[in-house]
């Protein structure tokens, strides 16, 4: 099981997101906690007012909405009763057992998952501290629930168990090999309501991994001026292939107006998700001799794809990070100046240049066979040997701890006795 916790300034937007999924038959509200009646007897207004009423007890809290998703292995198709037991147990273990919350089962991704909507204002008006809740309470709760309910573990999986983070290339659309509209619909269902994108450009960064593009056309085109939107299949070179399909032709109606509502919902601050990507990049560049392509592969192994933007001459001018674990999309500039395309390239070059300087310096100080052998060594081996040399204990042959020394005391010579 994988748990993802987010907070929001707007409780209404979090609830609306899940209720809109219910309207499009992509989800259903299966239960509630600490509500005065069952979900079957409540409309949208009743669900919302219960949350807003308690939130109003503490107006100093700006991000009172809490949105949690519990994600299960694709093989885990549990009945409603078990999902509710898992939800109740999880909320109790992270300190939300007494809070009002709603449980939604979603059917819009390749793996089973549920969403929990709640607030962090207690009935007495106090605020629930959510600092490091994902690392502390949630992580502990996840492990206990996996053991108690016999779930597939998110960590320590054996070779027969599959990660929830899948490579998008596995379901990439190939023009001519499948029915276009059905293939596009599958991709849109998997991406539009799952990933947290804030613009058409960041959405296309995700869709591009699936061989799809959302296109408004040129500014003087009829599609653009009328506020229309089409979806295109891309060939292996990233160029449009086949006939585009209008957004209004799909059953879920992923129109420009729909996307703009999603942009607003996804615009909340995501400090934890940003930190995860920053940490992954920094770790890759910390010690290893990491060139740019190696960095891309290392990030991909952690479920983070990099979408590169290049000019007509082939020079790189932009980078977008797509994190399939947290379903978040960020341009490099959103993460900070050290994570833009230019800065990452420079950081990669410095790791290589730094090691080259070490090799050159050490080779000049060596001679004979050792010099030849050292010059032919790999950079990684050279760097490793340098570290070992720095950490090697210094040998001092003459040193013996003072307390073990045999100290011979000098006898004081006494002068001759005066005898009368």
Short mmCIF file of C-alpha atoms in Angstrom, two decimals:
data_model
loop_
_atom_site.label_atom_id
_atom_site.label_comp_id
_atom_site.label_asym_id
_atom_site.label_seq_id
_atom_site.Cartn_x
_atom_site.Cartn_y
_atom_site.Cartn_z
CA UNK A 1 0.00 0.00 0.00
CA UNK A 2 1.20 3.50 -0.82
CA UNK A 3 -0.26 6.52 1.02
CA UNK A 4 -0.11 10.06 -0.36
CA UNK A 5 -1.19 12.97 1.87
CA UNK A 6 -1.98 16.48 0.59
CA UNK A 7 -3.44 19.58 2.17
CA UNK A 8 -5.52 22.28 0.50
CA UNK A 9 -6.67 25.83 1.13
CA UNK A 10 -10.10 24.94 -0.21
CA UNK A 11 -12.11 22.15 1.40
CA UNK A 12 -14.78 22.67 -1.27
CA UNK A 13 -12.35 22.01 -4.15
CA UNK A 14 -11.15 18.75 -2.61
CA UNK A 15 -14.71 17.53 -2.10
CA UNK A 16 -15.77 18.76 -5.56
CA UNK A 17 -12.94 16.83 -7.19
CA UNK A 18 -14.18 13.54 -5.75
CA UNK A 19 -17.87 14.32 -6.30
CA UNK A 20 -17.19 15.17 -9.96
CA UNK A 21 -15.54 11.78 -10.33
CA UNK A 22 -18.73 10.23 -8.98
CA UNK A 23 -20.81 12.14 -11.55
CA UNK A 24 -18.67 10.78 -14.41
CA UNK A 25 -18.90 7.21 -13.03
CA UNK A 26 -15.17 7.14 -12.26
CA UNK A 27 -15.67 6.87 -8.51
CA UNK A 28 -18.25 6.23 -5.82
CA UNK A 29 -18.58 7.44 -2.25
CA UNK A 30 -18.52 4.23 -0.23
CA UNK A 31 -18.47 5.44 3.36
CA UNK A 32 -18.04 8.13 5.98
CA UNK A 33 -16.60 8.67 9.42
CA UNK A 34 -18.11 10.81 12.21
CA UNK A 35 -21.02 12.06 10.08
CA UNK A 36 -24.57 12.13 11.51
CA UNK A 37 -25.94 9.89 8.74
CA UNK A 38 -24.89 7.44 6.01
CA UNK A 39 -23.52 8.77 2.71
CA UNK A 40 -26.52 7.37 0.81
CA UNK A 41 -28.74 9.90 2.60
CA UNK A 42 -26.50 12.95 2.10
CA UNK A 43 -26.20 15.31 -0.85
CA UNK A 44 -23.17 17.45 -1.73
CA UNK A 45 -24.24 20.37 0.45
CA UNK A 46 -24.68 18.19 3.54
CA UNK A 47 -21.27 16.58 3.09
CA UNK A 48 -19.61 19.96 2.64
CA UNK A 49 -21.33 21.78 5.50
CA UNK A 50 -20.18 19.15 8.02
CA UNK A 51 -16.57 19.87 7.04
CA UNK A 52 -16.91 23.65 6.75
CA UNK A 53 -18.77 23.93 10.04
CA UNK A 54 -15.88 22.40 11.99
CA UNK A 55 -13.26 24.25 9.92
CA UNK A 56 -14.84 27.57 10.94
CA UNK A 57 -13.85 26.88 14.56
CA UNK A 58 -10.29 27.94 13.77
CA UNK A 59 -9.96 30.57 11.05
CA UNK A 60 -6.21 30.93 11.62
CA UNK A 61 -5.52 27.69 9.77
CA UNK A 62 -5.12 28.50 6.09
CA UNK A 63 -4.76 24.95 4.70
CA UNK A 64 -7.50 23.11 6.54
CA UNK A 65 -8.46 20.62 3.80
CA UNK A 66 -6.87 17.16 3.88
CA UNK A 67 -6.84 14.86 0.85
CA UNK A 68 -5.36 11.36 1.23
CA UNK A 69 -5.08 8.55 -1.31
CA UNK A 70 -4.39 4.94 -0.35
CA UNK A 71 -3.06 3.01 -3.34
CA UNK A 72 -3.04 -0.78 -3.61
CA UNK A 73 -1.29 -3.32 -5.81
CA UNK A 74 -3.09 -4.02 -9.13
CA UNK A 75 -3.88 -7.54 -7.90
CA UNK A 76 -5.69 -6.27 -4.79
CA UNK A 77 -9.35 -5.87 -5.70
CA UNK A 78 -10.95 -5.74 -2.27
CA UNK A 79 -14.69 -5.50 -1.50
CA UNK A 80 -16.20 -2.32 -0.12
CA UNK A 81 -16.28 -3.63 3.44
CA UNK A 82 -12.55 -4.31 3.56
CA UNK A 83 -11.68 -0.95 1.99
CA UNK A 84 -13.72 0.79 4.68
CA UNK A 85 -11.96 -1.20 7.42
CA UNK A 86 -8.58 -0.19 5.97
CA UNK A 87 -9.67 3.46 5.75
CA UNK A 88 -10.98 3.52 9.33
CA UNK A 89 -7.82 1.86 10.65
CA UNK A 90 -5.55 4.24 8.75
CA UNK A 91 -7.37 7.39 9.92
CA UNK A 92 -7.29 6.17 13.52
CA UNK A 93 -3.56 5.43 13.40
CA UNK A 94 -2.56 8.83 11.96
CA UNK A 95 -4.65 10.75 14.53
CA UNK A 96 -7.76 11.47 12.41
CA UNK A 97 -10.04 8.84 13.94
CA UNK A 98 -12.30 11.47 15.52
CA UNK A 99 -12.37 13.75 12.47
CA UNK A 100 -15.24 13.87 9.96
CA UNK A 101 -14.14 12.19 6.74
CA UNK A 102 -15.53 10.70 3.53
CA UNK A 103 -14.24 7.64 1.66
CA UNK A 104 -14.28 7.44 -2.15
CA UNK A 105 -13.33 4.42 -4.22
CA UNK A 106 -11.83 5.49 -7.56
CA UNK A 107 -11.72 3.54 -10.83
CA UNK A 108 -9.63 5.93 -12.94
CA UNK A 109 -6.17 4.37 -12.74
CA UNK A 110 -4.40 1.09 -13.42
CA UNK A 111 -4.44 0.10 -9.76
CA UNK A 112 -7.16 0.07 -7.07
CA UNK A 113 -7.15 3.07 -4.74
CA UNK A 114 -9.37 5.06 -2.39
CA UNK A 115 -9.45 8.77 -1.52
CA UNK A 116 -10.14 10.18 1.94
CA UNK A 117 -11.45 13.74 2.36
CA UNK A 118 -11.15 15.34 5.79
CA UNK A 119 -10.04 18.45 7.72
CA UNK A 120 -7.33 19.10 10.32
CA UNK A 121 -9.44 21.19 12.74
CA UNK A 122 -10.63 19.24 15.76
CA UNK A 123 -14.09 19.60 17.32
CA UNK A 124 -12.62 21.84 20.04
CA UNK A 125 -11.09 24.18 17.44
CA UNK A 126 -7.49 23.00 17.90
CA UNK A 127 -5.32 22.18 14.92
CA UNK A 128 -3.87 18.75 14.15
CA UNK A 129 -0.12 19.08 13.61
CA UNK A 130 0.70 17.47 10.25
CA UNK A 131 4.42 18.27 10.25
CA UNK A 132 6.22 15.13 8.98
CA UNK A 133 2.98 13.13 9.24
CA UNK A 134 3.85 11.24 6.06
CA UNK A 135 7.27 10.22 7.34
CA UNK A 136 6.18 9.40 10.88
CA UNK A 137 2.54 8.49 11.61
CA UNK A 138 1.59 7.51 8.04
CA UNK A 139 4.63 5.33 7.46
CA UNK A 140 4.09 3.49 10.73
CA UNK A 141 0.37 3.09 9.98
CA UNK A 142 1.11 1.75 6.49
CA UNK A 143 3.38 -1.00 7.78
CA UNK A 144 0.94 -2.02 10.52
CA UNK A 145 -2.02 -2.12 8.11
CA UNK A 146 -0.09 -4.11 5.50
CA UNK A 147 0.63 -6.72 8.16
CA UNK A 148 -2.85 -6.70 9.74
CA UNK A 149 -4.80 -6.94 6.46
CA UNK A 150 -2.29 -9.02 4.49
CA UNK A 151 -1.66 -6.33 1.85
CA UNK A 152 1.14 -6.30 -0.70
CA UNK A 153 3.99 -4.40 0.90
CA UNK A 154 5.21 -1.15 -0.65
CA UNK A 155 8.76 -1.95 0.48
CA UNK A 156 10.72 -5.19 0.53
CA UNK A 157 8.80 -6.68 -2.40
CA UNK A 158 10.11 -9.95 -3.80
CA UNK A 159 10.60 -10.62 -7.49
CA UNK A 160 7.00 -11.79 -7.94
CA UNK A 161 5.56 -8.54 -6.67
CA UNK A 162 5.24 -5.55 -8.98
CA UNK A 163 5.80 -1.91 -8.06
CA UNK A 164 2.91 0.54 -8.24
CA UNK A 165 5.17 2.90 -10.21
CA UNK A 166 4.88 1.78 -13.80
CA UNK A 167 6.76 3.00 -16.81
CA UNK A 168 4.32 4.93 -19.02
CA UNK A 169 6.03 3.47 -22.11
CA UNK A 170 4.26 0.17 -21.31
CA UNK A 171 0.93 1.69 -22.43
CA UNK A 172 2.26 4.14 -24.98
CA UNK A 173 -0.07 4.76 -27.92
CA UNK A 174 1.23 3.50 -31.26
CA UNK A 175 -0.57 4.94 -34.27
CA UNK A 176 -1.96 2.29 -36.62
CA UNK A 177 -1.59 -0.57 -34.13
CA UNK A 178 -4.73 0.20 -32.12
CA UNK A 179 -8.03 2.04 -32.51
CA UNK A 180 -7.09 5.72 -32.07
CA UNK A 181 -10.04 7.00 -30.05
CA UNK A 182 -10.01 4.06 -27.65
CA UNK A 183 -6.25 4.34 -27.14
CA UNK A 184 -6.48 8.09 -26.50
CA UNK A 185 -9.40 7.59 -24.12
CA UNK A 186 -7.41 5.07 -22.06
CA UNK A 187 -4.51 7.49 -21.71
CA UNK A 188 -6.74 10.44 -20.79
CA UNK A 189 -8.59 8.40 -18.18
CA UNK A 190 -5.27 7.39 -16.61
CA UNK A 191 -3.72 10.87 -16.59
CA UNK A 192 -6.22 13.73 -16.40
CA UNK A 193 -7.64 13.02 -12.95
CA UNK A 194 -4.55 11.36 -11.50
CA UNK A 195 -1.62 13.70 -12.16
CA UNK A 196 -1.23 17.14 -10.62
CA UNK A 197 -0.50 19.48 -13.56
CA UNK A 198 -1.05 23.26 -13.54
CA UNK A 199 -0.85 24.22 -17.22
CA UNK A 200 -1.28 22.78 -20.69
CA UNK A 201 2.50 22.56 -20.99
CA UNK A 202 2.94 20.47 -17.83
CA UNK A 203 -0.02 18.27 -18.82
CA UNK A 204 1.61 17.65 -22.21
CA UNK A 205 4.82 16.70 -20.42
CA UNK A 206 2.93 13.73 -18.97
CA UNK A 207 0.88 12.96 -22.10
CA UNK A 208 4.06 12.98 -24.19
CA UNK A 209 5.30 9.94 -22.25
CA UNK A 210 2.23 8.14 -23.58
CA UNK A 211 2.65 9.42 -27.14
CA UNK A 212 -0.24 11.90 -26.86
CA UNK A 213 -0.58 15.70 -27.03
CA UNK A 214 -3.35 18.13 -26.10
CA UNK A 215 -3.37 20.81 -28.82
CA UNK A 216 -5.13 24.18 -29.04
CA UNK A 217 -3.75 24.89 -32.49
CA UNK A 218 -2.02 28.10 -33.60
CA UNK A 219 -3.25 31.44 -32.22
CA UNK A 220 -4.92 32.38 -35.50
CA UNK A 221 -6.61 29.00 -35.95
CA UNK A 222 -10.35 28.47 -35.58
CA UNK A 223 -9.82 25.93 -32.78
CA UNK A 224 -7.83 28.41 -30.69
CA UNK A 225 -10.13 31.40 -31.19
CA UNK A 226 -13.21 29.35 -30.30
CA UNK A 227 -11.63 27.92 -27.13
CA UNK A 228 -11.50 24.43 -28.57
CA UNK A 229 -9.08 21.58 -27.89
CA UNK A 230 -8.04 18.45 -29.76
CA UNK A 231 -5.95 15.43 -28.80
CA UNK A 232 -3.32 14.03 -31.14
CA UNK A 233 -1.28 10.85 -31.32
CA UNK A 234 2.47 11.42 -31.69
CA UNK A 235 4.90 9.32 -33.70
CA UNK A 236 8.26 8.15 -32.24
CA UNK A 237 9.80 11.49 -33.27
CA UNK A 238 7.17 13.47 -31.37
CA UNK A 239 5.36 14.65 -34.51
CA UNK A 240 1.54 14.42 -34.94
CA UNK A 241 0.27 11.28 -36.65
CA UNK A 242 -3.22 10.64 -37.97
CA UNK A 243 -6.37 12.72 -37.54
CA UNK A 244 -6.84 14.66 -34.26
CA UNK A 245 -9.94 14.00 -32.15
CA UNK A 246 -11.96 16.80 -30.54
CA UNK A 247 -12.09 16.86 -26.76
CA UNK A 248 -15.89 17.02 -26.82
CA UNK A 249 -16.02 13.65 -28.64
CA UNK A 250 -14.75 11.75 -25.60
CA UNK A 251 -17.23 10.52 -22.98
CA UNK A 252 -15.40 12.22 -20.12
CA UNK A 253 -15.35 15.50 -22.12
CA UNK A 254 -11.76 16.61 -21.35
CA UNK A 255 -12.32 20.06 -22.84
CA UNK A 256 -10.27 23.21 -22.23
CA UNK A 257 -12.82 24.34 -19.62
CA UNK A 258 -12.38 20.99 -17.83
CA UNK A 259 -8.60 21.36 -17.85
CA UNK A 260 -8.74 24.92 -16.54
CA UNK A 261 -10.73 23.68 -13.54
CA UNK A 262 -8.09 21.02 -12.99
CA UNK A 263 -5.33 23.66 -13.19
CA UNK A 264 -7.00 25.53 -10.33
CA UNK A 265 -7.45 22.42 -8.18
CA UNK A 266 -3.84 21.36 -8.75
CA UNK A 267 -2.36 24.78 -8.00
CA UNK A 268 -1.92 24.11 -4.26
CA UNK A 269 1.58 24.16 -2.80
CA UNK A 270 3.32 20.76 -2.87
CA UNK A 271 6.43 21.18 -0.73
CA UNK A 272 6.84 17.48 0.07
CA UNK A 273 6.58 16.43 -3.57
CA UNK A 274 9.12 19.07 -4.61
CA UNK A 275 11.51 17.95 -1.90
CA UNK A 276 11.35 14.35 -3.14
CA UNK A 277 12.50 15.35 -6.63
CA UNK A 278 15.17 17.74 -5.34
CA UNK A 279 16.54 15.00 -3.09
CA UNK A 280 16.63 12.50 -5.95
CA UNK A 281 18.58 14.92 -8.17
CA UNK A 282 20.97 15.99 -5.41
CA UNK A 283 21.65 12.39 -4.38
CA UNK A 284 22.48 11.39 -7.95
CA UNK A 285 24.94 14.26 -8.26
CA UNK A 286 26.45 13.94 -4.80
CA UNK A 287 29.34 11.53 -5.28
CA UNK A 288 29.01 9.68 -8.52
CA UNK A 289 30.53 10.70 -11.82
CA UNK A 290 27.13 11.57 -13.28
CA UNK A 291 26.75 12.75 -16.85
CA UNK A 292 23.35 14.01 -17.99
CA UNK A 293 22.08 10.80 -19.59
CA UNK A 294 23.10 8.80 -16.53
CA UNK A 295 21.19 11.25 -14.34
CA UNK A 296 18.05 10.71 -16.43
CA UNK A 297 18.32 6.92 -16.03
CA UNK A 298 18.92 7.19 -12.29
CA UNK A 299 15.86 9.39 -11.81
CA UNK A 300 13.75 7.05 -13.95
CA UNK A 301 14.71 4.14 -11.68
CA UNK A 302 13.07 6.08 -8.85
CA UNK A 303 9.85 6.70 -10.79
CA UNK A 304 10.77 10.20 -12.02
CA UNK A 305 10.78 10.89 -15.76
CA UNK A 306 12.45 13.94 -17.28
CA UNK A 307 10.83 15.58 -20.30
CA UNK A 308 13.32 17.73 -22.19
CA UNK A 309 12.51 20.81 -24.24
CA UNK A 310 14.90 21.58 -27.08
CA UNK A 311 15.18 24.35 -29.66
CA UNK A 312 15.14 23.78 -33.42
CA UNK A 313 18.94 23.59 -33.32
CA UNK A 314 18.83 20.81 -30.72
CA UNK A 315 20.03 22.83 -27.73
CA UNK A 316 18.35 22.11 -24.40
CA UNK A 317 16.46 25.03 -22.87
CA UNK A 318 13.94 23.42 -20.50
CA UNK A 319 13.28 20.37 -18.34
CA UNK A 320 10.11 19.05 -16.71
CA UNK A 321 10.08 16.42 -13.96
CA UNK A 322 7.19 13.92 -13.91
CA UNK A 323 7.03 12.03 -10.61
CA UNK A 324 4.93 8.88 -11.06
CA UNK A 325 5.04 8.13 -7.31
CA UNK A 326 3.35 11.33 -6.17
CA UNK A 327 1.67 12.03 -9.57
CA UNK A 328 3.12 15.55 -9.60
CA UNK A 329 4.61 17.50 -12.50
CA UNK A 330 7.08 20.38 -12.08
CA UNK A 331 9.13 22.52 -14.41
CA UNK A 332 12.75 22.76 -13.31
CA UNK A 333 12.37 26.45 -12.43
CA UNK A 334 9.56 25.61 -9.99
CA UNK A 335 11.96 23.52 -7.93
CA UNK A 336 14.63 26.23 -7.75
CA UNK A 337 17.49 27.58 -9.83
CA UNK A 338 19.66 24.49 -9.22
CA UNK A 339 17.13 22.25 -10.98
CA UNK A 340 16.61 24.13 -14.24
CA UNK A 341 17.96 22.59 -17.46
CA UNK A 342 21.01 24.87 -17.60
CA UNK A 343 21.89 24.40 -13.92
CA UNK A 344 21.55 20.61 -14.04
CA UNK A 345 23.79 20.42 -17.12
CA UNK A 346 26.40 22.55 -15.36
CA UNK A 347 26.20 20.43 -12.21
CA UNK A 348 26.71 17.26 -14.27
CA UNK A 349 29.73 18.79 -15.98
CA UNK A 350 31.24 19.81 -12.64
CA UNK A 351 31.06 16.26 -11.27
CA UNK A 352 33.04 15.02 -14.27
CA UNK A 353 35.48 17.95 -14.30
CA UNK A 354 36.15 17.64 -10.57
CA UNK A 355 37.16 14.01 -10.90
CA UNK A 356 39.29 14.80 -13.97
CA UNK A 357 41.20 17.37 -11.90
CA UNK A 358 41.79 14.79 -9.17
CA UNK A 359 43.11 12.28 -11.70
CA UNK A 360 45.38 14.80 -13.42
CA UNK A 361 46.82 16.02 -10.11
CA UNK A 362 47.49 12.53 -8.79
CA UNK A 363 48.92 11.24 -12.06
CA UNK A 364 51.46 14.10 -12.14
CA UNK A 365 52.60 13.16 -8.66
CA UNK A 366 53.13 9.51 -9.60
CA UNK A 367 55.71 7.90 -11.83
CA UNK A 368 56.73 4.69 -13.60
CA UNK A 369 54.36 1.76 -13.79
CA UNK A 370 52.05 3.19 -11.18
CA UNK A 371 51.52 6.28 -13.32
CA UNK A 372 50.63 4.20 -16.37
CA UNK A 373 48.31 1.96 -14.41
CA UNK A 374 46.67 4.91 -12.66
CA UNK A 375 46.09 6.82 -15.88
CA UNK A 376 44.30 3.83 -17.38
CA UNK A 377 42.01 3.34 -14.42
CA UNK A 378 38.34 4.26 -14.54
CA UNK A 379 37.26 7.53 -12.98
CA UNK A 380 35.03 5.75 -10.47
CA UNK A 381 37.86 3.46 -9.34
CA UNK A 382 40.26 6.38 -9.08
CA UNK A 383 37.82 8.38 -7.04
CA UNK A 384 37.11 5.42 -4.77
CA UNK A 385 40.81 4.83 -4.19
CA UNK A 386 41.25 8.52 -3.40
CA UNK A 387 38.54 8.34 -0.76
CA UNK A 388 40.17 5.26 0.76
CA UNK A 389 43.49 7.08 0.88
CA UNK A 390 41.93 10.06 2.65
CA UNK A 391 40.21 7.87 5.20
CA UNK A 392 43.22 5.60 5.86
CA UNK A 393 44.49 5.74 9.41
CA UNK A 394 47.90 7.31 9.85
CA UNK A 395 50.58 4.87 11.13
CA UNK A 396 52.88 6.04 13.88
CA UNK A 397 55.34 3.38 14.92
CA UNK A 398 56.73 5.04 18.03
CA UNK A 399 53.49 5.92 19.68
CA UNK A 400 52.51 4.12 22.88
CA UNK A 401 49.77 5.31 25.17
CA UNK A 402 51.16 6.94 28.30
CA UNK A 403 49.37 4.67 30.70
CA UNK A 404 51.06 1.60 29.19
CA UNK A 405 54.59 3.00 29.39
CA UNK A 406 56.94 1.51 32.00
CA UNK A 407 57.98 4.58 33.84
CA UNK A 408 61.12 4.19 35.91
CA UNK A 409 61.20 6.51 38.81
CA UNK A 410 64.52 8.14 39.67
CA UNK A 411 65.61 7.71 43.25
CA UNK A 412 66.53 10.87 45.00
CA UNK A 413 70.11 10.78 46.15
CA UNK A 414 70.50 11.66 49.70
CA UNK A 415 73.60 13.33 50.95
CA UNK A 416 75.93 11.51 53.44
CA UNK A 417 74.69 11.33 56.96
CA UNK A 418 76.57 13.47 59.42
CA UNK A 419 77.64 11.16 62.18
CA UNK A 420 79.17 12.47 65.24
#
